[in-house]
Backbone as CSV, one residue per row, in Angstrom:
resi,resn,N_x,N_y,N_z,CA_x,CA_y,CA_z,C_x,C_y,C_z
1,MET,146.552,124.096,180.111,146.017,125.161,179.610,145.907,124.574,178.014
2,THR,144.960,125.099,177.228,145.249,124.824,175.651,145.711,125.951,174.926
3,GLU,146.367,125.538,173.991,146.779,126.757,173.052,145.839,127.469,172.356
4,GLN,145.760,128.829,172.570,144.796,129.847,171.629,145.047,129.663,170.193
5,PRO,144.221,129.495,169.180,143.827,129.219,167.790,144.712,130.146,167.382
6,LEU,145.226,130.010,166.040,146.522,131.065,165.443,145.656,131.756,164.342
7,GLN,145.629,132.973,164.149,145.320,134.108,163.231,146.003,134.378,162.032
8,ALA,145.744,134.618,160.582,146.479,134.683,159.839,146.948,136.071,159.828
9,LEU,147.952,136.192,159.543,148.935,137.583,159.512,149.397,138.134,158.310
10,VAL,149.602,137.416,157.833,150.540,137.862,156.291,150.326,137.001,155.258
11,HIS,150.635,137.156,154.000,150.252,136.077,152.920,151.710,136.451,151.911
12,ILE,152.448,135.710,151.964,153.933,135.795,151.227,153.822,134.677,150.234
13,ASN,154.504,135.053,148.865,154.216,134.628,147.931,155.711,133.274,147.684
14,GLN,156.634,133.466,148.569,157.990,132.771,148.357,157.757,131.623,149.575
15,GLN,158.012,130.277,149.391,158.109,129.488,150.730,158.964,129.861,151.464
16,ALA,160.289,130.132,150.925,161.458,130.367,151.774,161.395,131.776,152.731
17,ILE,160.879,132.731,151.877,160.279,133.607,152.732,159.652,133.857,153.874
18,ALA,158.525,132.854,153.414,157.701,132.671,154.478,158.695,131.787,156.006
19,LEU,159.266,130.804,155.342,159.803,130.031,156.338,161.051,130.879,157.406
20,LEU,161.553,131.641,156.539,162.555,132.675,157.171,161.729,133.673,158.516
21,PHE,160.506,133.844,157.880,159.923,135.014,158.789,159.397,133.851,159.662
22,VAL,158.816,132.852,159.707,158.363,132.331,160.510,159.516,131.480,161.850
23,ASN,160.712,131.565,161.194,161.927,131.179,161.996,162.225,132.436,163.242
24,TYR,162.412,133.263,162.204,162.429,134.457,162.843,161.541,135.134,163.990
25,LEU,160.045,134.662,164.030,159.187,134.843,164.856,159.206,133.830,166.223
26,THR,159.707,133.028,166.091,159.783,131.565,166.487,161.120,132.166,167.952
27,SER,161.917,132.889,166.924,163.242,132.863,167.631,163.181,134.191,168.890
28,LEU,161.965,134.915,168.039,161.423,135.895,169.641,160.221,135.733,170.714
29,GLY,160.418,134.245,170.472,159.576,133.685,171.304,157.736,133.896,171.079
30,ILE,157.740,133.962,169.481,156.110,133.876,169.045,155.503,132.538,168.422
31,ARG,155.149,131.665,168.808,154.587,130.974,168.171,153.644,131.306,166.501
32,ALA,154.367,130.495,165.469,154.144,130.662,164.328,154.123,129.686,163.220
33,GLU,153.150,129.667,162.251,153.125,128.507,161.225,152.651,129.151,159.736
34,ALA,153.669,128.569,158.924,153.005,129.015,157.498,152.478,127.761,156.802
35,ILE,151.068,128.210,156.306,150.475,127.153,155.690,150.085,127.729,154.114
36,SER,150.361,126.512,153.261,150.223,126.695,151.878,149.031,126.666,151.724
37,GLU,148.231,127.692,150.615,146.836,128.051,150.672,146.775,128.620,148.966
38,GLN,146.803,127.686,148.121,146.257,128.478,146.882,147.650,129.160,146.200
39,ASP,148.811,128.183,146.241,149.905,129.271,145.795,150.518,129.967,146.324
40,VAL,150.266,130.547,147.559,150.825,131.407,148.333,150.921,130.798,149.777
41,TYR,151.519,131.685,150.733,152.133,130.652,151.797,151.587,131.680,152.748
42,VAL,150.796,131.369,153.854,149.778,132.461,154.802,150.995,132.152,156.184
43,VAL,151.470,132.922,156.714,151.788,132.998,158.190,150.786,133.363,159.137
44,TYR,150.804,132.361,160.329,149.750,132.292,161.221,150.452,132.431,162.691
45,CYS,149.965,133.631,163.737,150.170,133.451,164.614,149.294,133.719,165.805
46,PRO,149.659,133.721,167.190,148.603,133.858,167.901,147.961,135.130,167.736
47,PRO,146.697,135.484,168.164,145.840,136.705,168.114,146.466,137.923,168.999
48,ASP,147.003,137.389,170.343,147.461,138.582,170.861,148.985,138.698,170.544
49,LYS,149.516,138.307,169.694,151.023,138.527,168.997,150.783,139.166,167.696
50,ILE,149.503,139.555,167.081,149.309,140.023,165.672,150.303,141.170,165.513
51,PRO,149.704,142.696,166.678,150.542,143.855,166.458,151.748,143.702,166.560
52,GLN,152.405,143.157,167.336,153.833,142.574,167.506,154.362,142.203,166.253
53,ALA,153.671,140.922,165.541,154.459,140.294,164.637,153.908,141.215,163.216
54,LYS,153.007,142.102,163.187,152.828,142.896,161.984,154.085,144.190,162.021
55,GLU,154.631,144.417,163.119,155.548,145.680,162.948,156.899,144.936,162.901
56,GLU,157.221,143.780,163.315,158.418,142.574,162.506,158.216,142.709,161.080
57,PHE,157.091,142.291,160.573,157.128,142.022,159.512,157.293,143.333,158.349
58,GLU,156.986,144.491,159.190,157.556,145.608,158.376,158.511,145.992,158.214
59,GLN,159.341,145.451,159.100,160.864,145.580,159.278,161.582,144.635,158.276
60,PHE,161.109,143.337,158.847,161.482,142.278,157.779,161.129,142.392,155.951
61,SER,160.060,143.067,155.885,159.869,143.020,154.295,160.616,143.939,153.481
62,ARG,161.201,145.383,154.478,162.532,145.707,153.721,164.060,145.249,153.517
63,GLN,163.961,144.056,154.531,165.626,143.593,154.170,165.246,142.484,154.695
64,PRO,164.251,141.430,153.764,164.460,139.904,154.441,165.364,138.821,154.657
65,TYR,166.885,139.796,153.702,168.093,138.672,153.849,168.908,139.451,155.044
66,HIS,168.210,140.216,155.851,169.393,140.946,156.907,170.191,139.513,157.422
67,PRO,171.400,140.165,158.079,172.057,138.605,158.911,171.128,138.130,160.225
68,LYS,170.414,138.917,160.831,169.693,138.733,161.970,168.671,137.646,161.556
69,TYR,167.890,137.902,160.276,166.809,137.047,159.930,167.788,135.554,159.295
70,GLN,168.875,135.555,158.725,169.458,134.532,158.612,169.877,133.689,159.684
71,GLN,170.401,134.381,160.613,170.692,133.917,161.924,169.779,133.035,162.571
72,ALA,168.556,133.526,162.872,167.524,132.766,162.842,167.133,131.795,162.468
73,ALA,167.188,131.853,161.057,167.192,130.376,160.261,168.073,129.494,160.632
74,TRP,169.167,129.589,161.247,170.425,128.775,161.594,169.750,127.971,163.002
75,GLN,169.611,128.772,163.759,169.426,128.652,164.992,167.920,127.809,164.840
76,HIS,166.781,128.456,164.424,165.611,127.656,164.485,165.221,126.883,163.200
77,GLY,166.329,126.672,162.463,165.760,126.048,161.182,164.584,124.758,161.134
78,ASN,164.567,124.387,162.218,163.487,123.254,162.245,162.050,123.567,162.515
79,ALA,162.111,124.963,162.891,160.706,125.514,163.945,159.712,125.699,162.922
80,GLY,160.230,126.200,161.647,159.367,126.731,160.632,158.855,125.449,159.543
81,GLN,157.695,125.325,159.711,157.112,123.938,158.683,156.143,124.171,157.718
82,VAL,156.090,124.186,156.780,155.028,124.378,155.637,154.050,123.559,155.935
83,ALA,152.534,123.714,156.252,151.428,122.646,156.130,150.921,122.804,155.086
84,VAL,150.736,121.124,154.580,150.182,121.201,153.010,149.082,119.926,153.666
85,GLU,148.566,119.998,152.290,147.377,118.497,152.719,148.144,117.280,152.532
86,GLY,148.060,116.510,153.423,148.383,115.037,153.323,150.007,115.187,152.456
87,PRO,151.038,115.763,152.488,152.342,115.465,151.837,153.080,114.021,152.280
88,SER,153.525,113.386,151.448,154.424,112.233,151.829,155.626,112.747,152.805
89,LEU,156.335,112.184,153.693,157.807,112.385,153.924,159.037,112.660,152.914
90,LEU,158.528,111.733,152.004,159.604,111.707,150.584,159.243,113.061,149.609
91,GLY,158.253,112.915,149.593,157.476,114.224,148.586,158.138,115.542,149.346
92,SER,157.743,115.811,150.581,158.435,116.696,151.112,159.959,116.966,151.151
93,PHE,160.257,116.024,151.364,161.958,116.108,151.234,162.482,116.335,149.715
94,LYS,161.648,116.126,148.667,162.019,115.962,147.168,161.711,117.557,147.249
95,GLU,160.456,117.881,147.405,160.068,119.534,147.227,161.457,120.420,148.163
96,HIS,161.904,120.345,149.009,162.699,121.214,149.732,163.904,121.058,149.248
97,PHE,164.559,120.078,148.366,165.881,119.513,148.061,165.829,120.413,146.816
98,LEU,164.923,120.246,146.165,164.813,120.816,144.622,164.527,122.188,144.846
99,ALA,163.951,122.648,145.534,163.280,124.115,145.704,165.027,125.056,145.973
100,HIS,165.713,124.098,146.729,166.921,125.079,147.360,167.660,125.197,146.194
101,ALA,168.404,123.845,145.062,169.096,123.863,144.215,168.458,124.171,142.648
102,GLY,169.271,125.135,142.429,169.112,125.265,140.966,169.773,124.339,139.840
103,VAL,169.626,124.677,138.643,170.254,123.588,137.461,171.699,123.308,137.678
104,VAL,172.572,124.410,138.022,173.967,124.080,137.970,174.363,123.112,139.562
105,THR,173.554,124.003,140.292,173.875,123.157,141.632,173.277,121.571,141.569
106,LEU,172.423,121.270,141.075,171.772,120.047,141.088,172.708,118.862,140.073
107,THR,173.180,119.815,138.775,174.051,118.860,137.759,174.895,118.869,138.354
108,VAL,175.665,119.740,138.982,176.959,118.992,139.815,177.097,118.159,140.934
109,PHE,175.887,118.369,141.725,175.599,117.129,142.727,175.402,115.601,142.258
110,ILE,174.703,115.770,140.985,174.090,114.515,140.565,175.761,113.701,139.637
111,LEU,176.125,114.678,138.908,177.349,114.313,138.176,178.431,113.277,139.553
112,CYS,178.653,114.213,140.745,179.457,113.677,141.402,178.780,112.015,141.662
113,TRP,177.599,112.263,142.121,177.051,111.035,142.908,177.387,109.968,141.550
114,LEU,176.851,110.346,140.397,176.895,108.991,139.373,178.458,108.570,139.124
115,VAL,179.475,109.579,139.444,180.939,108.978,139.150,181.061,108.394,140.595
116,PHE,181.080,108.637,141.621,181.001,107.831,142.880,180.578,106.350,142.754
117,LEU,179.156,106.468,142.352,178.294,105.152,142.390,179.044,104.608,141.341
118,ALA,179.050,104.820,140.116,179.872,103.777,138.902,181.508,103.396,139.682
119,SER,181.990,104.057,140.439,183.220,103.785,140.962,183.069,102.415,141.909
120,LEU,182.067,102.423,142.486,181.559,101.228,143.744,181.708,99.993,142.925
121,PHE,180.920,100.018,141.725,180.735,99.083,141.175,181.932,98.564,139.608
122,GLY,183.463,98.426,140.363,184.362,98.136,139.733,184.708,99.007,139.019
123,GLY,184.535,100.172,138.772,184.789,101.261,137.665,186.042,102.303,138.282
124,ALA,186.140,102.236,139.138,187.155,103.246,140.100,188.172,103.535,139.614
125,ARG,188.899,102.599,139.203,190.520,102.620,138.371,190.149,103.635,137.115
126,THR,189.222,102.980,136.173,189.066,103.382,135.005,188.604,104.927,135.140
127,ILE,187.304,104.764,135.912,187.208,106.642,135.863,188.397,107.547,136.489
128,PHE,188.731,106.955,137.141,189.945,108.166,137.877,190.901,108.064,136.877
129,SER,191.509,106.995,135.558,192.382,107.332,134.933,191.813,108.823,134.303
130,TYR,190.909,108.590,133.642,189.965,109.564,132.831,189.826,111.083,133.712
131,LEU,189.574,111.323,134.888,189.258,112.195,135.654,190.658,112.750,136.262
132,GLN,191.796,112.015,136.491,192.890,112.742,137.254,193.253,113.712,136.586
133,PHE,193.986,114.469,137.702,194.878,115.422,137.028,195.969,115.214,136.173
134,TYR,196.674,116.068,135.542,197.500,115.605,134.609,198.616,114.890,135.289
135,PRO,199.024,113.797,134.798,200.119,113.316,134.956,201.586,114.026,135.223
136,GLN,201.505,114.889,134.238,202.484,115.659,134.022,202.375,116.920,133.241
137,LEU,202.040,118.106,133.827,201.284,119.250,133.527,202.211,120.098,132.600
138,SER,201.699,120.306,131.456,202.059,121.319,130.068,201.401,121.747,129.350
139,TRP,201.649,122.400,128.475,200.961,123.029,127.882,200.071,122.334,126.715
140,GLN,200.842,121.407,126.315,200.263,120.471,125.004,199.135,119.538,126.021
141,ALA,199.788,119.288,127.139,198.717,118.471,127.932,197.141,118.832,128.193
142,PHE,197.713,120.191,128.193,195.983,121.008,128.742,195.549,120.920,127.382
143,ILE,195.985,121.404,126.250,195.528,121.527,124.885,194.838,120.226,124.666
144,ASP,195.548,119.199,124.865,194.706,117.614,124.463,193.559,117.171,125.287
145,GLN,193.918,117.868,126.862,192.662,117.637,127.588,192.536,118.226,128.423
146,PRO,191.756,119.276,128.276,191.265,120.639,129.208,190.815,119.952,130.021
147,LEU,189.762,119.283,130.015,188.912,118.670,131.099,189.584,118.410,132.338
148,ARG,190.876,117.672,132.162,191.498,117.329,133.542,191.562,118.261,134.378
149,LEU,191.806,119.549,134.097,191.895,120.586,135.258,190.828,120.634,136.256
150,LEU,189.583,120.274,135.499,188.603,120.167,136.555,188.338,118.827,137.210
151,GLY,188.591,117.795,136.493,188.012,116.312,136.427,188.400,115.702,137.978
152,PRO,189.282,116.125,138.770,189.642,115.613,140.172,188.594,115.838,141.209
153,ALA,187.824,117.330,140.750,186.656,117.843,141.786,185.787,116.528,141.975
154,PHE,185.433,116.049,140.697,183.782,115.147,140.585,184.536,113.590,141.091
155,PHE,185.391,113.409,141.121,186.143,111.898,141.992,186.097,111.718,143.356
156,HIS,185.431,111.206,143.683,185.722,110.833,145.857,185.807,109.526,146.015
157,PHE,186.857,109.304,146.986,186.967,108.149,147.283,186.496,107.726,148.474
158,SER,185.659,107.934,149.265,184.532,107.228,150.220,183.385,108.082,150.513
159,TRP,182.261,107.247,151.439,181.031,107.863,151.593,181.192,109.066,152.240
160,LEU,181.956,109.026,153.465,182.219,110.712,153.938,182.638,111.549,153.564
161,HIS,183.451,111.233,152.394,183.865,112.178,151.457,182.966,112.956,150.279
162,ILE,182.217,112.436,150.052,181.237,112.420,148.704,179.824,113.206,149.580
163,VAL,179.721,112.287,150.583,178.567,112.943,151.639,178.655,114.574,151.658
164,PHE,179.984,114.839,152.634,180.248,115.825,153.427,180.573,117.096,152.330
165,ASN,180.973,116.895,151.131,181.086,117.661,149.958,179.780,117.737,149.042
166,THR,179.389,116.908,148.727,177.900,117.385,148.212,177.094,117.927,148.708
167,MET,176.873,117.907,150.306,175.933,118.454,151.230,176.103,119.940,151.196
168,TRP,177.440,119.920,150.972,177.614,121.458,151.393,177.701,122.377,150.109
169,TRP,177.995,121.584,149.277,177.648,122.133,147.706,176.228,122.279,147.480
170,TRP,175.633,121.305,147.835,173.810,121.930,147.686,173.455,122.781,148.620
171,GLN,174.378,123.051,149.680,173.614,124.176,150.574,174.174,125.124,150.314
172,LEU,175.560,125.180,149.821,176.330,126.734,149.789,176.058,127.211,148.489
173,GLY,175.930,126.006,147.495,176.279,126.486,145.938,174.457,126.803,145.784
174,GLY,173.490,126.155,146.451,172.072,126.595,145.861,171.878,127.969,146.182
175,SER,172.372,128.206,147.649,172.109,129.838,147.938,172.737,130.803,146.865
176,VAL,173.762,130.195,146.506,174.516,131.474,145.916,173.915,131.560,144.383
177,GLU,173.453,130.210,143.911,172.529,130.095,142.453,171.273,131.064,142.412
178,LYS,170.455,130.490,143.746,169.452,131.722,143.933,169.626,132.523,143.840
179,LEU,170.308,133.423,145.027,170.498,134.773,145.122,171.405,135.416,144.483
180,LEU,172.121,134.904,143.738,173.484,135.973,142.564,173.062,135.198,141.320
181,GLY,172.494,133.958,140.933,172.388,133.560,139.628,173.559,132.477,139.299
182,LYS,173.020,131.697,138.148,173.772,130.428,137.717,174.950,131.186,137.103
183,GLY,175.014,132.099,136.646,176.983,132.752,136.188,177.817,132.632,137.488
184,VAL,177.286,133.369,138.561,177.999,133.549,139.747,178.486,132.123,140.344
185,LEU,177.845,130.963,140.203,178.153,129.990,140.534,179.081,129.079,139.772
186,VAL,178.733,129.385,138.161,179.563,128.587,137.401,181.238,129.671,137.657
187,HIS,181.297,130.406,137.518,182.482,131.084,137.728,183.180,130.620,138.923
188,LEU,182.276,130.680,140.021,183.377,130.277,141.137,183.717,128.499,141.252
189,LEU,182.620,128.119,140.609,182.950,126.535,140.154,184.254,126.586,139.748
190,LEU,184.218,126.871,138.413,185.334,126.828,137.623,186.974,127.329,137.916
191,LEU,186.737,128.837,138.595,188.162,129.413,138.887,188.527,128.570,140.199
192,SER,187.582,128.565,141.146,188.188,127.818,142.497,188.837,126.110,141.990
193,ALA,188.075,125.488,141.338,188.309,124.062,140.981,189.786,123.952,140.269
194,ILE,189.978,125.009,139.600,191.374,125.209,138.598,192.496,125.465,139.798
195,ALA,191.912,126.262,140.298,193.185,127.079,141.559,193.740,125.954,142.464
196,SER,192.459,125.392,142.863,192.643,123.937,144.169,193.339,122.935,143.407
197,ASN,192.655,122.844,142.209,193.462,121.782,141.448,195.128,121.801,141.293
198,VAL,195.278,122.840,140.549,196.764,123.002,140.278,197.909,123.269,141.123
199,GLY,197.309,123.945,142.555,197.871,123.949,143.641,198.128,122.790,144.299
200,GLN,197.095,121.944,144.443,197.134,120.544,144.999,198.495,119.571,144.466
201,TYR,198.070,119.766,142.860,199.192,119.135,142.150,200.700,119.679,142.350
202,LEU,200.926,120.870,142.366,202.272,121.004,142.758,202.627,120.853,143.875
203,VAL,201.824,120.272,144.793,202.611,120.132,146.144,202.709,118.601,146.428
204,SER,201.392,117.988,145.749,201.490,116.314,146.060,201.503,115.569,145.048
205,GLY,201.310,115.820,143.715,201.146,115.198,142.649,200.021,115.060,142.338
206,ALA,199.691,114.326,141.305,198.288,114.057,140.514,196.916,113.114,141.175
207,ASN,197.686,112.539,142.434,196.457,111.672,142.772,195.945,112.113,144.198
208,PHE,194.658,112.734,143.734,193.890,113.381,145.059,192.592,113.558,143.937
209,GLY,191.431,114.117,144.510,190.186,114.351,144.144,188.860,114.733,145.143
210,GLY,188.208,115.088,144.631,187.411,115.579,145.736,186.644,116.886,145.106
211,LEU,185.514,117.541,145.727,184.589,118.652,145.354,185.185,119.878,146.638
212,SER,186.127,119.137,147.537,186.690,119.916,148.782,187.049,121.546,148.550
213,GLY,187.964,121.548,147.461,188.549,122.502,147.394,187.142,123.789,146.700
214,VAL,186.185,123.586,146.165,185.062,124.275,145.768,184.217,124.544,146.706
215,VAL,184.196,123.618,147.466,183.176,123.644,148.993,183.829,124.941,150.020
216,TYR,185.157,124.892,149.991,185.951,126.002,150.750,185.827,126.871,150.073
217,ALA,186.070,127.126,148.760,185.756,128.708,147.784,184.155,128.853,148.466
218,LEU,183.511,128.107,148.212,182.209,128.652,148.999,181.933,128.882,150.117
219,VAL,182.656,128.363,151.085,182.620,128.902,152.317,183.451,130.145,152.475
220,GLY,184.265,130.404,151.768,184.950,131.705,151.877,184.093,132.798,150.983
221,PHE,183.234,132.569,149.964,182.912,133.376,149.149,181.289,133.736,150.094
222,VAL,180.767,132.947,150.521,179.547,133.100,151.552,179.722,134.043,152.520
223,TRP,180.926,133.413,153.341,181.435,134.219,154.265,181.687,135.689,154.417
224,TRP,182.371,136.270,153.186,182.711,137.161,152.913,181.834,138.157,152.197
225,MET,181.111,137.670,151.535,179.930,138.386,150.856,178.785,138.968,152.034
226,GLY,178.595,137.795,153.303,177.849,138.298,154.192,178.279,139.186,154.931
227,TRP,179.582,139.577,154.718,180.167,140.326,155.631,180.244,141.667,154.512
228,LEU,180.531,141.885,153.425,180.612,142.840,152.642,179.671,143.390,152.092
229,ALA,178.471,142.648,151.859,177.166,142.786,151.408,176.215,141.784,151.865
230,PRO,176.118,142.512,152.595,174.956,141.753,153.783,173.760,141.532,153.186
231,GLU,172.981,142.466,152.173,172.085,143.055,151.545,171.648,141.603,150.668
232,LYS,172.727,141.229,150.278,172.658,139.914,148.999,171.924,138.815,149.899
233,GLY,171.839,138.646,150.918,171.362,137.560,151.531,172.241,136.383,151.811
234,LEU,173.374,136.462,151.720,174.098,135.424,151.670,175.270,135.183,153.503
235,TYR,174.848,134.355,154.149,175.228,134.386,155.279,175.791,133.408,155.850
236,LEU,176.945,133.254,156.926,177.398,131.907,157.482,177.334,132.634,158.793
237,SER,177.040,131.947,160.111,177.385,131.915,161.409,178.857,131.966,161.577
238,LYS,179.179,132.308,162.660,180.416,132.868,163.043,181.018,131.417,163.684
239,PRO,179.883,130.652,164.508,180.601,129.336,165.037,180.653,128.249,163.847
240,LEU,179.840,128.290,162.626,179.982,127.703,161.633,181.294,127.684,160.872
241,VAL,181.462,129.219,160.423,182.993,129.484,160.029,183.909,128.841,160.545
242,GLY,184.035,129.044,162.154,184.998,128.863,162.629,185.336,127.026,162.812
243,PHE,184.052,126.416,162.803,184.302,124.954,162.716,185.056,124.899,161.427
244,LEU,184.400,125.209,160.594,185.145,124.626,158.940,186.356,125.260,159.163
245,LEU,186.879,126.418,159.609,188.582,126.958,159.777,189.046,126.006,160.551
246,PHE,188.674,125.495,161.498,189.053,124.700,162.408,189.534,123.305,161.696
247,TRP,188.587,122.751,161.047,188.666,121.224,160.519,189.914,121.815,159.234
248,LEU,189.682,122.731,158.521,190.733,123.182,157.318,192.036,123.101,158.245
249,LEU,192.676,123.613,159.479,193.819,123.823,159.951,194.109,122.164,160.317
250,LEU,192.991,121.443,160.934,193.387,120.089,161.501,193.877,119.399,160.537
251,GLY,193.793,119.491,159.038,194.223,118.828,158.141,195.867,119.087,157.929
252,TYR,196.096,120.249,158.835,197.865,120.125,158.302,198.177,119.609,159.543
253,THR,197.440,118.882,160.601,198.478,118.089,161.594,198.396,116.554,161.077
254,ASP,198.756,115.679,161.850,198.735,114.247,161.519,197.747,113.298,162.492
255,VAL,196.701,114.094,163.039,195.880,113.231,163.841,194.691,112.476,163.115
256,LEU,194.501,113.418,162.221,193.334,112.705,161.357,194.172,111.155,160.956
257,PRO,192.929,110.450,160.404,193.267,109.169,159.838,193.104,109.113,158.569
258,ILE,192.961,110.180,157.777,192.708,110.104,156.607,193.498,111.238,155.625
259,ASN,193.762,111.492,154.567,194.801,112.114,153.781,193.898,113.076,153.363
260,MET,194.053,114.526,153.556,193.145,115.636,153.236,194.313,116.190,152.213
261,ALA,193.531,117.059,151.192,193.982,117.668,150.153,194.084,119.190,150.873
262,ASN,195.088,119.326,151.738,195.178,120.776,152.145,195.326,121.899,151.231
263,THR,196.019,121.743,150.409,196.391,122.613,149.686,195.015,123.254,149.019
264,ALA,194.336,122.391,148.497,193.302,122.541,147.722,192.155,123.226,148.754
265,HIS,192.244,123.065,149.684,191.258,123.644,150.972,191.662,125.106,150.817
266,LEU,192.913,125.021,151.140,193.569,126.576,151.418,193.131,127.750,150.124
267,LEU,193.703,127.210,148.935,193.549,127.846,147.996,192.420,127.819,147.453
268,GLY,191.786,126.819,147.948,189.683,127.345,147.678,189.599,128.259,148.713
269,LEU,189.402,128.292,149.806,189.150,129.313,150.567,189.186,130.651,149.896
270,ILE,190.863,130.843,149.745,191.371,132.308,149.465,190.783,132.727,148.083
271,SER,190.598,131.904,147.185,189.740,132.177,146.076,188.456,132.530,146.341
272,GLY,187.933,131.861,147.257,186.517,132.291,147.333,186.089,133.668,147.689
273,CYS,187.362,133.875,148.923,187.514,135.237,149.399,187.511,136.274,148.593
274,LEU,188.920,135.811,147.505,188.726,137.014,146.357,187.444,136.978,145.638
275,LEU,186.929,136.239,145.127,186.156,136.260,144.308,184.835,137.197,144.798
276,ALA,184.487,136.736,146.223,183.428,137.891,146.809,183.793,139.179,146.738
277,VAL,184.959,139.332,147.245,185.413,140.929,147.004,185.238,141.388,145.703
278,ALA,185.792,140.465,144.596,185.857,140.873,143.033,184.378,141.158,142.836
279,GLN,183.316,140.303,143.454,182.052,140.466,143.123,181.446,141.874,143.353
280,VAL,181.791,142.175,144.873,181.607,143.250,145.717,181.750,144.590,144.787
281,ALA,183.225,144.482,144.250,183.519,145.836,143.670,182.956,145.995,142.186
282,ARG,182.791,144.522,141.524,182.322,144.994,140.144,180.884,145.753,140.366
283,LYS,180.020,145.407,141.443,178.453,145.764,141.641,178.810,147.267,142.018
284,ASN,179.806,147.531,142.789,179.763,148.768,143.155,180.260,149.843,141.926
285,ARG,180.675,149.383,141.340,181.516,150.080,139.739,180.272,150.225,138.888
286,THR,179.101,149.251,139.092,178.493,149.204,138.144,176.857,150.081,138.863
């Protein structure tokens, strides 16, 4: 039995919104496809599903970032694809990678990888000596070298370490920057990096590094924003939150073969949750 041809349903200006709606239709059992046509994205579906799909789009257009649509995106994220004329795999990857991340997200992502790659080619000891947290924390040390408060966040010790951290930074940081703006992401980066770095130093000394504290701050921020202000469009599914919290708790056991900056993770998570509360409270006041 051959599939019936698809019919144009609606034109959408933003690719991310078009894919979100396509994935939602797919979760309802409606075959759908988004095609790029002259700077707009046309959503197609079977003719016999047009009435139902139109009703769904009317609801979707009022609140496209409702959690139920985000949940469909997580569950059927590979269902929606934008069809264009002859794109290369690399070109498609670049487009999606760059489209999701803003200037702040990309800058931190690139900086982390530049530091890591430079350390692989024999510069690890020297680079770490510049980025390491203060061997002895004092007001004078802070005045002389203020960037050491943030430095450890940009140094990673292994491939697994940097891939895990930068993947989540790109995913969650990109969402925060796109939906709430550069300022919110910069504040979250600075405050969570300082809180997690200082806390980890007080517990274990200066020999630590990685963006994990900031990543867990993003987890807490996106998690609580999805709970407190779902209309903002930030959302993490419960299974994913559960996995990340389990991974955090697992770090406090001795079963992992690697040393984890557990205090940085915990303080990052707490700071992200508190920043979400502050963000919502500030918006409510204004």
